Coordinates of C-alpha atoms in Angstrom, one line a residue:
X1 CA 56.6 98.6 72.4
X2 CA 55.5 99.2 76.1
X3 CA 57.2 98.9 79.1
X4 CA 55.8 95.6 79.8
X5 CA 56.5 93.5 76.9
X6 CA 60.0 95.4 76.2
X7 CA 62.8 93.1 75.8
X8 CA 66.3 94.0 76.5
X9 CA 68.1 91.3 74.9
X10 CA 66.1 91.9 71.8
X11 CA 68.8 92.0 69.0
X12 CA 69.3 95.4 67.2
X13 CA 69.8 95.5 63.2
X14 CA 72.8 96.2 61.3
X15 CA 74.3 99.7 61.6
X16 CA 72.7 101.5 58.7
X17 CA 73.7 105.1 56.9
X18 CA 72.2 108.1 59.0
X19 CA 69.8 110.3 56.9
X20 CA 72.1 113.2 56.2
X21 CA 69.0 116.0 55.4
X22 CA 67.0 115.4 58.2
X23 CA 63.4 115.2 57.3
X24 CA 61.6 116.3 54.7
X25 CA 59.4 118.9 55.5
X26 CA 56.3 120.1 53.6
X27 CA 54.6 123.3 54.5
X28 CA 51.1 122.9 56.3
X29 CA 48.3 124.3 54.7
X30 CA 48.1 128.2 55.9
X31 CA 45.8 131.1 54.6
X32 CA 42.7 132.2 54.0
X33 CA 41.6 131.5 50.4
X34 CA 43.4 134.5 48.4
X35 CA 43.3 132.3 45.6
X36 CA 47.1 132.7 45.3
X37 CA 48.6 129.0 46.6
X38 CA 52.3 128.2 47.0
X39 CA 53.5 125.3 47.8
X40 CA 57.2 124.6 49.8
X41 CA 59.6 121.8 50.7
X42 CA 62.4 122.0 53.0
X43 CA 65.2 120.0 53.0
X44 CA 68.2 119.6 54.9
X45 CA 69.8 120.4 58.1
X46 CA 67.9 122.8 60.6
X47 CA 69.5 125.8 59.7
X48 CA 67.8 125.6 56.0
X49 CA 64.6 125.0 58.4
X50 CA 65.0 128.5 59.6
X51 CA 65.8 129.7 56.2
X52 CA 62.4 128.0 55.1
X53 CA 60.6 129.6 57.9
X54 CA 61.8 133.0 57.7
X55 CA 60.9 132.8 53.2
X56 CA 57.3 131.7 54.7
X57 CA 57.0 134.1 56.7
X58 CA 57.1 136.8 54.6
X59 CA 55.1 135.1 51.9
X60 CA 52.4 134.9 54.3
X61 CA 52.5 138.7 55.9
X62 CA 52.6 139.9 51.7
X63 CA 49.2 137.2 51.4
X64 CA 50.1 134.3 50.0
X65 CA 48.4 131.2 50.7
X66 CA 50.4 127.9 51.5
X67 CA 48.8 124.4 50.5
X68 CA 50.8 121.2 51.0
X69 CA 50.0 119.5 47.7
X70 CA 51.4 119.9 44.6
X71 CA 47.7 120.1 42.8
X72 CA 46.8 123.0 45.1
X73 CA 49.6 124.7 44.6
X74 CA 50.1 127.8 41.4
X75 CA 53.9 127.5 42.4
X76 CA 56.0 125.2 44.4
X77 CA 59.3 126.6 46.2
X78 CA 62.0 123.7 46.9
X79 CA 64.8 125.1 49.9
X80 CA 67.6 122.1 48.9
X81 CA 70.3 120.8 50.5
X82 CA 73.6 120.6 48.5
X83 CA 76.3 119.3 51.3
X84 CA 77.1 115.4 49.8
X85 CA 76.2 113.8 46.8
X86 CA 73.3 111.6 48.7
X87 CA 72.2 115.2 49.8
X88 CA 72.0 116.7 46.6
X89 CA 70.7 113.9 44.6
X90 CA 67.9 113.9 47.0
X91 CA 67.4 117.7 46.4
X92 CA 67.5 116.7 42.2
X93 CA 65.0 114.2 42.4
X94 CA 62.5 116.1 44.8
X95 CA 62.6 119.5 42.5
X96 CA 62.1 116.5 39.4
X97 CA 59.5 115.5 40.9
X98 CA 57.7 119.1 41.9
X99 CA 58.2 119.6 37.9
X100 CA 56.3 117.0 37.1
X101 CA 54.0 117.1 39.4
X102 CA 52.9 120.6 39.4
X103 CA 55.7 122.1 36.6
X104 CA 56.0 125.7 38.3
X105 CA 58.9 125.6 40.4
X106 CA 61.2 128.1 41.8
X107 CA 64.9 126.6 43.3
X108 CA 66.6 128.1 46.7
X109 CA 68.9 126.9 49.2
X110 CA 72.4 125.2 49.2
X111 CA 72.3 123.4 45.8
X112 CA 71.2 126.5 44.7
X113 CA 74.5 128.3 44.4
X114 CA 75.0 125.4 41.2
X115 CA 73.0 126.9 39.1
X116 CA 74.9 125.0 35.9
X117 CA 74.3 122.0 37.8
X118 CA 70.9 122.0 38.5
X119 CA 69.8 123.2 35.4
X120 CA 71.2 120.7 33.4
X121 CA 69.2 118.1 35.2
X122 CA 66.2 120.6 35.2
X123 CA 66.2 123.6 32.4
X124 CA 62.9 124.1 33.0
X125 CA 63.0 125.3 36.5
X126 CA 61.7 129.2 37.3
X127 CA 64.2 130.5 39.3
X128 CA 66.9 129.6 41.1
X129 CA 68.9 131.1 44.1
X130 CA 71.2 130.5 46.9
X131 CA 71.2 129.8 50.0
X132 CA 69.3 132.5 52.8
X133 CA 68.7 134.7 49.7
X134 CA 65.7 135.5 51.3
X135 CA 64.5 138.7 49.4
X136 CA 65.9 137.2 46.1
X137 CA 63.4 134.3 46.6
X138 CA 60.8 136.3 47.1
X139 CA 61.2 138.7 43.7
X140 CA 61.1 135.4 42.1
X141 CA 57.5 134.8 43.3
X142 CA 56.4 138.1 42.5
X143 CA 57.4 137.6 38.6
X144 CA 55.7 134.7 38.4
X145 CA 53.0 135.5 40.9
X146 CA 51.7 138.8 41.9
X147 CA 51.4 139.0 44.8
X148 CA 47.8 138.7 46.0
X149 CA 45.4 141.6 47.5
X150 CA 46.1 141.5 51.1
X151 CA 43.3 141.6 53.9
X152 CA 45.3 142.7 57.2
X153 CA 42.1 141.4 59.0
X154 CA 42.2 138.2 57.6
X155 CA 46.4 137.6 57.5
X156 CA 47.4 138.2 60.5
X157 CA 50.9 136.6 60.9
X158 CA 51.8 135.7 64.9
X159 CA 54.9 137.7 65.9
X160 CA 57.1 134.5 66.1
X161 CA 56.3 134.1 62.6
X162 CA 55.8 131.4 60.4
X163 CA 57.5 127.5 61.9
X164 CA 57.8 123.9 60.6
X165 CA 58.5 122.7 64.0
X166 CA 56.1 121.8 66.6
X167 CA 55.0 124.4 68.7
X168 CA 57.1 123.7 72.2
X169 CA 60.3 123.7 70.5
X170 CA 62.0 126.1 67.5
X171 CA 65.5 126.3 66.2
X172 CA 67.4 129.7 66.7
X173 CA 69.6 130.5 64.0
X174 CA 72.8 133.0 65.6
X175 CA 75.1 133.2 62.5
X176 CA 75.4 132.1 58.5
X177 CA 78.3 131.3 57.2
X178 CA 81.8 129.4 58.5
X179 CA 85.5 131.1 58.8
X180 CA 86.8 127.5 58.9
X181 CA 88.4 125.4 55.7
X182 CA 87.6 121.9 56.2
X183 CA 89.3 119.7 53.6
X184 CA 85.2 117.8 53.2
X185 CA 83.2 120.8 53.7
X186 CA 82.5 123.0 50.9
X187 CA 79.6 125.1 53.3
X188 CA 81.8 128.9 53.1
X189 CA 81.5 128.3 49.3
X190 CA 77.9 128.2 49.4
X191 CA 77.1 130.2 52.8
X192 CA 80.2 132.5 52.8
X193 CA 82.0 133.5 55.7
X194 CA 80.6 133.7 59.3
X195 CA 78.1 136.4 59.5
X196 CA 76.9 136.7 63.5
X197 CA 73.4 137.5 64.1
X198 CA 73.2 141.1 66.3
X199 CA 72.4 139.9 69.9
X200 CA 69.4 141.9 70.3
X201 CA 67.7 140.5 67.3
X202 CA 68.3 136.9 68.4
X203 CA 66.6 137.6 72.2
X204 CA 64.3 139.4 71.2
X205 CA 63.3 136.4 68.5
X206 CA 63.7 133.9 71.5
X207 CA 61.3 136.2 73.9
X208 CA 58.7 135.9 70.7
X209 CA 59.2 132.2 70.9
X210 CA 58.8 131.9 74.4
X211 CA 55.7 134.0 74.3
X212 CA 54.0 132.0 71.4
X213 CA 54.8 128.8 74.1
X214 CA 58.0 127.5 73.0
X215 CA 59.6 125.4 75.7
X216 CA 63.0 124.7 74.1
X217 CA 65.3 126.9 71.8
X218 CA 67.9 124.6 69.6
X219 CA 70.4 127.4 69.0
X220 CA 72.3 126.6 66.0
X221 CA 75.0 127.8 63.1
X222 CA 77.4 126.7 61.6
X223 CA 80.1 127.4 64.2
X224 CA 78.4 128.1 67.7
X225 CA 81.6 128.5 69.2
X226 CA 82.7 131.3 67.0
X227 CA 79.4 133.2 67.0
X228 CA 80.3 137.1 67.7
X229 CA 84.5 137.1 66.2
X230 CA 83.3 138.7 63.0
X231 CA 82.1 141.6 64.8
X232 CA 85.0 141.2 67.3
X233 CA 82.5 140.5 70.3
X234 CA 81.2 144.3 70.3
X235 CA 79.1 145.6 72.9
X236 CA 75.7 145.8 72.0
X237 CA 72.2 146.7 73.7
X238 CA 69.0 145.1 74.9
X239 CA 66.2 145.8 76.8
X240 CA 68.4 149.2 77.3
X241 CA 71.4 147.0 79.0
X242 CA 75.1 146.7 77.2
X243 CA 75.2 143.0 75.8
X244 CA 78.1 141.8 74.3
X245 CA 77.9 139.8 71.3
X246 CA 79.9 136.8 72.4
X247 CA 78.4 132.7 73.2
X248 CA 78.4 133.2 76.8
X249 CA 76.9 136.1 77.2
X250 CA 74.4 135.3 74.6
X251 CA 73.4 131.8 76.8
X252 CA 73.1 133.8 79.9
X253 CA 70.5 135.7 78.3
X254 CA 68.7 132.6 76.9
X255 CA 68.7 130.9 80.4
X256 CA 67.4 133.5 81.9
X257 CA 63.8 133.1 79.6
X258 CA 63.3 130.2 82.0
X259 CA 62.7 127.3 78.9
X260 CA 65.5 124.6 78.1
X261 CA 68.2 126.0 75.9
X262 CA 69.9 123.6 73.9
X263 CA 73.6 124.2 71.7
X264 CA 74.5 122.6 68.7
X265 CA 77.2 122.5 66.5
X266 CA 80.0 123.9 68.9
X267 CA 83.4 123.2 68.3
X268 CA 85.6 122.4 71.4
X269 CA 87.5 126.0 70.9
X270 CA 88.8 127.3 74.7
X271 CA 85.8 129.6 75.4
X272 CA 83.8 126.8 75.6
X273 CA 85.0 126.0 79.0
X274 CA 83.2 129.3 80.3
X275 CA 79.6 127.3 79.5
X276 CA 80.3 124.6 81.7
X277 CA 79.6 126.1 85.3
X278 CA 76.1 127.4 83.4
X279 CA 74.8 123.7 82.5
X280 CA 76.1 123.0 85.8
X281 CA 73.9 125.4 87.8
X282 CA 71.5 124.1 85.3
X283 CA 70.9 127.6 83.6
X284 CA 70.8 125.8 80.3
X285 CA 70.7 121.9 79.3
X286 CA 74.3 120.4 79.8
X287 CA 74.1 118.9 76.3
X288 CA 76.8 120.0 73.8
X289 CA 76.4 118.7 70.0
X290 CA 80.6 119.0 68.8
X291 CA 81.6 117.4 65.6
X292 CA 84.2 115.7 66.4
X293 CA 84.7 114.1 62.7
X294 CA 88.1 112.0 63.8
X295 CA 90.6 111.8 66.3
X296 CA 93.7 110.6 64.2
X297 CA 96.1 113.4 64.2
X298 CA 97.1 112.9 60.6
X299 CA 93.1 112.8 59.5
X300 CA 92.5 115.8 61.5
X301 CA 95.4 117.3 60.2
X302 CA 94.2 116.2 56.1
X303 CA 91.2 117.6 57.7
X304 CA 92.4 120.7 58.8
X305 CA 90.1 120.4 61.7
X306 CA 90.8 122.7 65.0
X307 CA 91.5 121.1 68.3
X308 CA 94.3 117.9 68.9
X309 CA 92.5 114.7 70.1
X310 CA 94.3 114.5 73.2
X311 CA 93.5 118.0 74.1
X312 CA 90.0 117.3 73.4
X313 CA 89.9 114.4 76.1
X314 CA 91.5 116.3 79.0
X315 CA 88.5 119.0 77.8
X316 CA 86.1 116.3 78.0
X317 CA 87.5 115.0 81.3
X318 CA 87.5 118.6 83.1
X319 CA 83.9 119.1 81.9
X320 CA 82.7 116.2 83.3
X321 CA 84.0 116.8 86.6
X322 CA 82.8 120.5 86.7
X323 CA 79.0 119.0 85.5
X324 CA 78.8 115.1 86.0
X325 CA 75.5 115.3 84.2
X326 CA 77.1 116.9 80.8
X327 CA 75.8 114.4 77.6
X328 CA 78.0 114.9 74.7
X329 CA 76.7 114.2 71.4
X330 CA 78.8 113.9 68.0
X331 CA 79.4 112.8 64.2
X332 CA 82.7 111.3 62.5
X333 CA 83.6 110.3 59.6
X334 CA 84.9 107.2 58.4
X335 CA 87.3 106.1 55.6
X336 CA 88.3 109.8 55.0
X337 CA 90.6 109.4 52.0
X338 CA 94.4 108.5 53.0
X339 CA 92.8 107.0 56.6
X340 CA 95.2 103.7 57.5
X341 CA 93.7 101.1 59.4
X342 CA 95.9 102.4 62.1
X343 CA 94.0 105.6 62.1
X344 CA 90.8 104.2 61.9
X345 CA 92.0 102.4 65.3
X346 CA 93.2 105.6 67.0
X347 CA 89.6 106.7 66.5
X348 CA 88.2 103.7 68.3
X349 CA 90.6 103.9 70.9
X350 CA 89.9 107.4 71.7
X351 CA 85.8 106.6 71.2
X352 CA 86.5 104.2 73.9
X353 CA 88.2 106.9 76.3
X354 CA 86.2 109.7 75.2
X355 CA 82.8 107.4 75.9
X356 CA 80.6 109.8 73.9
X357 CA 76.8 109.8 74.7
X358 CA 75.5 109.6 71.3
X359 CA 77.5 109.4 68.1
X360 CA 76.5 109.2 64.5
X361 CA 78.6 108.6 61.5
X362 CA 79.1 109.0 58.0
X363 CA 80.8 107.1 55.3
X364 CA 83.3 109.8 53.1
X365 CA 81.6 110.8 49.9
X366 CA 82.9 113.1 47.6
X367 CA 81.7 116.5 47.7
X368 CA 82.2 118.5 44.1
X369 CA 84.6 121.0 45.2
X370 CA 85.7 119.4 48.2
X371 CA 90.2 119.9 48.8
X372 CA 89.7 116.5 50.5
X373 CA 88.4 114.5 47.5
X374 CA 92.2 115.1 45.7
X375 CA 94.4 114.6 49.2
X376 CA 94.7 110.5 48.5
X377 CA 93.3 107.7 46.9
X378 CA 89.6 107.3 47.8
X379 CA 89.1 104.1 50.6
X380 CA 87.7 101.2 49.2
X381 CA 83.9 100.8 50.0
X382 CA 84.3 97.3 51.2
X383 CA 86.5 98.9 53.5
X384 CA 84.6 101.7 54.4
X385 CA 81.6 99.8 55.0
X386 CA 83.6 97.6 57.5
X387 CA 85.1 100.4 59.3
X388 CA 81.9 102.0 59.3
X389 CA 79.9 98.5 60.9
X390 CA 82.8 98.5 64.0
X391 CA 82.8 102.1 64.8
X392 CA 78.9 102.1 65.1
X393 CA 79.0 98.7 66.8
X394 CA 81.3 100.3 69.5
X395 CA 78.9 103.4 69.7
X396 CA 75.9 101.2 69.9
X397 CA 77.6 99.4 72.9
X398 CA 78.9 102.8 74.6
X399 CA 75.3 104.2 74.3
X400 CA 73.9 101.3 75.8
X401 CA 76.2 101.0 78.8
X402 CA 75.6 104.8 79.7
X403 CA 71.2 104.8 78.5
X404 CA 71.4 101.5 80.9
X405 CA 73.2 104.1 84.2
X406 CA 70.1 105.7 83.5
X407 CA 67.9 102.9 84.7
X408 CA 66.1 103.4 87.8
X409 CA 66.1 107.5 88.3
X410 CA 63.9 109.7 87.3
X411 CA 64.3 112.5 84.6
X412 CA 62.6 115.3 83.3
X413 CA 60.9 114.6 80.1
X414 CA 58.7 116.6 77.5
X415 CA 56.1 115.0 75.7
X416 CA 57.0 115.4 71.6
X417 CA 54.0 113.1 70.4
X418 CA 51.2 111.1 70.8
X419 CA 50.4 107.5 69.4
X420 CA 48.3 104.2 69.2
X421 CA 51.1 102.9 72.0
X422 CA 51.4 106.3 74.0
X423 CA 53.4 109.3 74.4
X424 CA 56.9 109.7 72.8
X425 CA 59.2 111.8 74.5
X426 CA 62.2 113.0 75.3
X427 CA 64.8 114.2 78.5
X428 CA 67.8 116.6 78.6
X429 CA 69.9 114.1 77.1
X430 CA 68.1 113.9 73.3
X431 CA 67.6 116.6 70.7
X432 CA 64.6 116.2 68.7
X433 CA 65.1 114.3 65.2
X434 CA 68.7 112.9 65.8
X435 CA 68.7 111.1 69.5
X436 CA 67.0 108.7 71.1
X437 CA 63.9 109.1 73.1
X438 CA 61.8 108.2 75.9
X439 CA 59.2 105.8 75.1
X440 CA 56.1 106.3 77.4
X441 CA 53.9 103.4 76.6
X442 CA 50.6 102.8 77.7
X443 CA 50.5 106.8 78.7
X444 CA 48.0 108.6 76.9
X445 CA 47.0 111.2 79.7
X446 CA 49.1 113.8 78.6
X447 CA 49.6 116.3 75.4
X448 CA 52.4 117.1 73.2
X449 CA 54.6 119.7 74.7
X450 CA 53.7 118.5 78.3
X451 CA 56.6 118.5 80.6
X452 CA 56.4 115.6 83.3
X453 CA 59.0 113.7 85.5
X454 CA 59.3 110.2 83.9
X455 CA 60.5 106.7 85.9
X456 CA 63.1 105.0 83.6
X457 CA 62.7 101.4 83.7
X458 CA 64.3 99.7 80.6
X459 CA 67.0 101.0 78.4
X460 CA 68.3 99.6 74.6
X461 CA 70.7 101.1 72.3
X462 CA 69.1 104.3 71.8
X463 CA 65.9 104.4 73.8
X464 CA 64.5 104.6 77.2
X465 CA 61.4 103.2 78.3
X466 CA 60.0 104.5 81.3
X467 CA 56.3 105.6 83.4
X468 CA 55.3 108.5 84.5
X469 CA 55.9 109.7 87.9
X470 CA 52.3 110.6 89.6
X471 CA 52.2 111.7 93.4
X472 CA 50.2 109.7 96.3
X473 CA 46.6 110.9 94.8
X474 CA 47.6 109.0 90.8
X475 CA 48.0 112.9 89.9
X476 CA 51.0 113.5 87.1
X477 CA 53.4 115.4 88.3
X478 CA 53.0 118.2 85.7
X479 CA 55.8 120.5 85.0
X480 CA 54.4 122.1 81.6

């Protein structure tokens, strides 16, 4: 759909369950012909991505070729995703179908840490480990495939290493692990307690990034906000400077690399006021992923979630006012078990205060090992399904209202893709994958990773749909 045949009334389709695992992603083909093929699947969120890139990576530097076919491959290696049912049926049926198709197949990941489970759906797999069990992955391999005789001429692995995302943008991976009990969540049982990243290794990783022509860093963990209290925020060094291993310090560092720095999965804890002024002075993108999941004080409570709901909305108030341009995106859930209709309406209420800039949501579904699956009697999926239809109705409309404030300005956009139609893009306001984007149709005079100034001229839902900005001689105004 271009810009001139865009419709704005154009009706949008019933609210339908998000994708909890993110894409699928299959490894590109990479090597040169050792005659020793693996294949790999990654599924799930983005910080199993990393986990996928980082296993690559060193299969790779020890020689190991990587086709993306079962039928090329000696051995396929399947990085799961065990975090609700939909999540880990997926994950069942895609190491099902690596058995069948190629029968050599080697488990890792979050659905790895059931080993019972999976092998009694799949006795015939290899191996099977848990999740960023990196080295224990890789002994696996060698087992059941030596490891290959390595030219260093030949191999040479690029110093950012090995990604599945495109090359202007790369998720950065600060911690593993979670200090925090939620009622739903069963992530510490599978990823442990929070485990922070030293500080030097994760700049230095961004400056590799950065150098290999990465234009925007998703920094991401479990907890964000908490990144550094394992290790009780000590002073560290870099580029022979003290550091200290806290959020703040570790996004003035980012910002000062010069390429859009992106947070995600930050609770609302205190400190997160102290990040504010930084979008503000635009040091990094004033874009803050929080997972809200309710704002009914007895859910939150079942949940054992941190923060109150009021609380939350004077936070959300003050950061407005110190950066005006501040997009705030988040998940709930709906019919947690024990959640009253009155609850359910607290939640819209405070969606309706709160006026969130993109929200997704999720229908409860019972996690094996989950506290929250034996707090109450499970909601009725006719009811869920309704509650689920009105709160995404109500974010649809929010969305709309505040996409539709956009109409008329002009915003920085970078170019994610090429098509039949034009350019795909996307500003400040949308992280790759989950958000909206800018729709650049008709533009083809650009290439992916490009950064150019875009004119917005229609909004829906989710989307803009704008031109791009070109100066009095029809040149682009190029800011890649």
């Amino acid at each position: 759909m271009t810009v001139e045949n865009f419709d704005p009334s154009q009706n949008q389709p019933k609210a339908v369950q998000p994708n909890t695992t993110h894409a699928t992603k299959v490894a590109p083909d990479m090597g040169q012909g050792s005659g020793t093929r693996i294949g790999f699947i990654s599924l799930g969120c983005p910080k199993n991505l990393v986990d996928s890139e980082r296993i690559l990576t060193q299969l790779r530097t020890e020689g190991y070729d990587v086709v993306n076919s079962y039928e090329g491959a000696d051995l396929v290696i399947v990085n799961t995703c065990g975090f609700i049912d939909s999540a880990v049926q997926e994950s069942l049926d895609t190491i099902g179908e690596a058995l069948k198709e190629n029968g050599k197949v080697i488990v890792t990941g979050c659905l790895g840490a059931k080993e019972d489970e999976i092998r009694e759906v799949h006795p015939k797999v290899l191996g099977i480990t848990g999740p960023h069990a990196y080295e224990m992955v890789l002994e696996q391999v060698h087992n059941h495939l030596p490891k290959p005789d390595l030219n260093p001429l030949t191999s040479l692995i690029p110093d950012h290493g090995v990604k599945l995302t495109p090359r202007h943008y790369a998720y950065l991976k600060i911690s593993e692990g979670c200090n925090n009990r939620c009622t739903f969540c069963i992530i510490p049982a599978l990823r442990g307690d929070l485990v922070s990243r030293p500080i030097g290794e994760i700049l230095d990783e961004a400056k590799r990034l950065k150098a290999a022509g990465v234009k925007e860093l998703l920094v991401i963990s479990q907890d964000t906000s908490a990144y550094g209290v394992d290790v009780k925020y000590k002073t560290a060094f870099w580029d022979g400077m003290p550091v200290k291993t806290n959020m703040k310090v570790l996004c003035e560092k980012l910002a000062e690399m010069g390429i859009w720095v992106r947070l995600h999965y930050v609770y609302p804890y205190p400190h997160v006021d102290d990040i504010i002024p930084l979008m503000a002075e635009g040091k990094i993108l004033p874009y803050l992923d929080i997972p809200f999941q309710h704002a009914a004080p007895r859910v939150l409570k079942a949940m054992k979630r941190p923060g109150k709901a009021e609380r939350t909305l004077e936070q959300i108030k003050k950061w407005r006012q110190i950066c005006p341009e501040l997009v705030i995106r988040s998940t709930f859930i709906v019919g947690f078990p024990g959640e009253t209709e009155e609850d359910f309406q607290l939640l819209l209420d405070w969606m309706e205060e709160a006026q969130l800039d993109r929200v997704g949501a999720f229908k409860y579904s019972p996690v094996e090992g989950a506290v929250a699956n034996d707090l109450a009697e499970l909601i009725d999926e006719e009811v869920m399904e309704d509650r689920y239809q009105r709160f995404m109705q109500m974010a649809a409309r929010i969305s709309a209202e505040r996409l539709q404030a956009r109409v008329g300005s002009e915003m920085r956009v970078i170019v994610d893709e090429l098509n039949d139609e034009g350019a795909v893009a996307r500003a400040y306001t949308d992280a790759p994958e989950i958000d909206g984007k800018v729709i650049l149709g008709g533009e083809f005079d650009v290439e992916v990773g490009q950064m150019v100034w875009a004119s917005i001229e229609f909004a829906n839902e989710y989307d803009l749909y704008a031109t791009i900005v070109r100066d009095e001689n029809d040149e682009i105004e190029d800011l890649g």
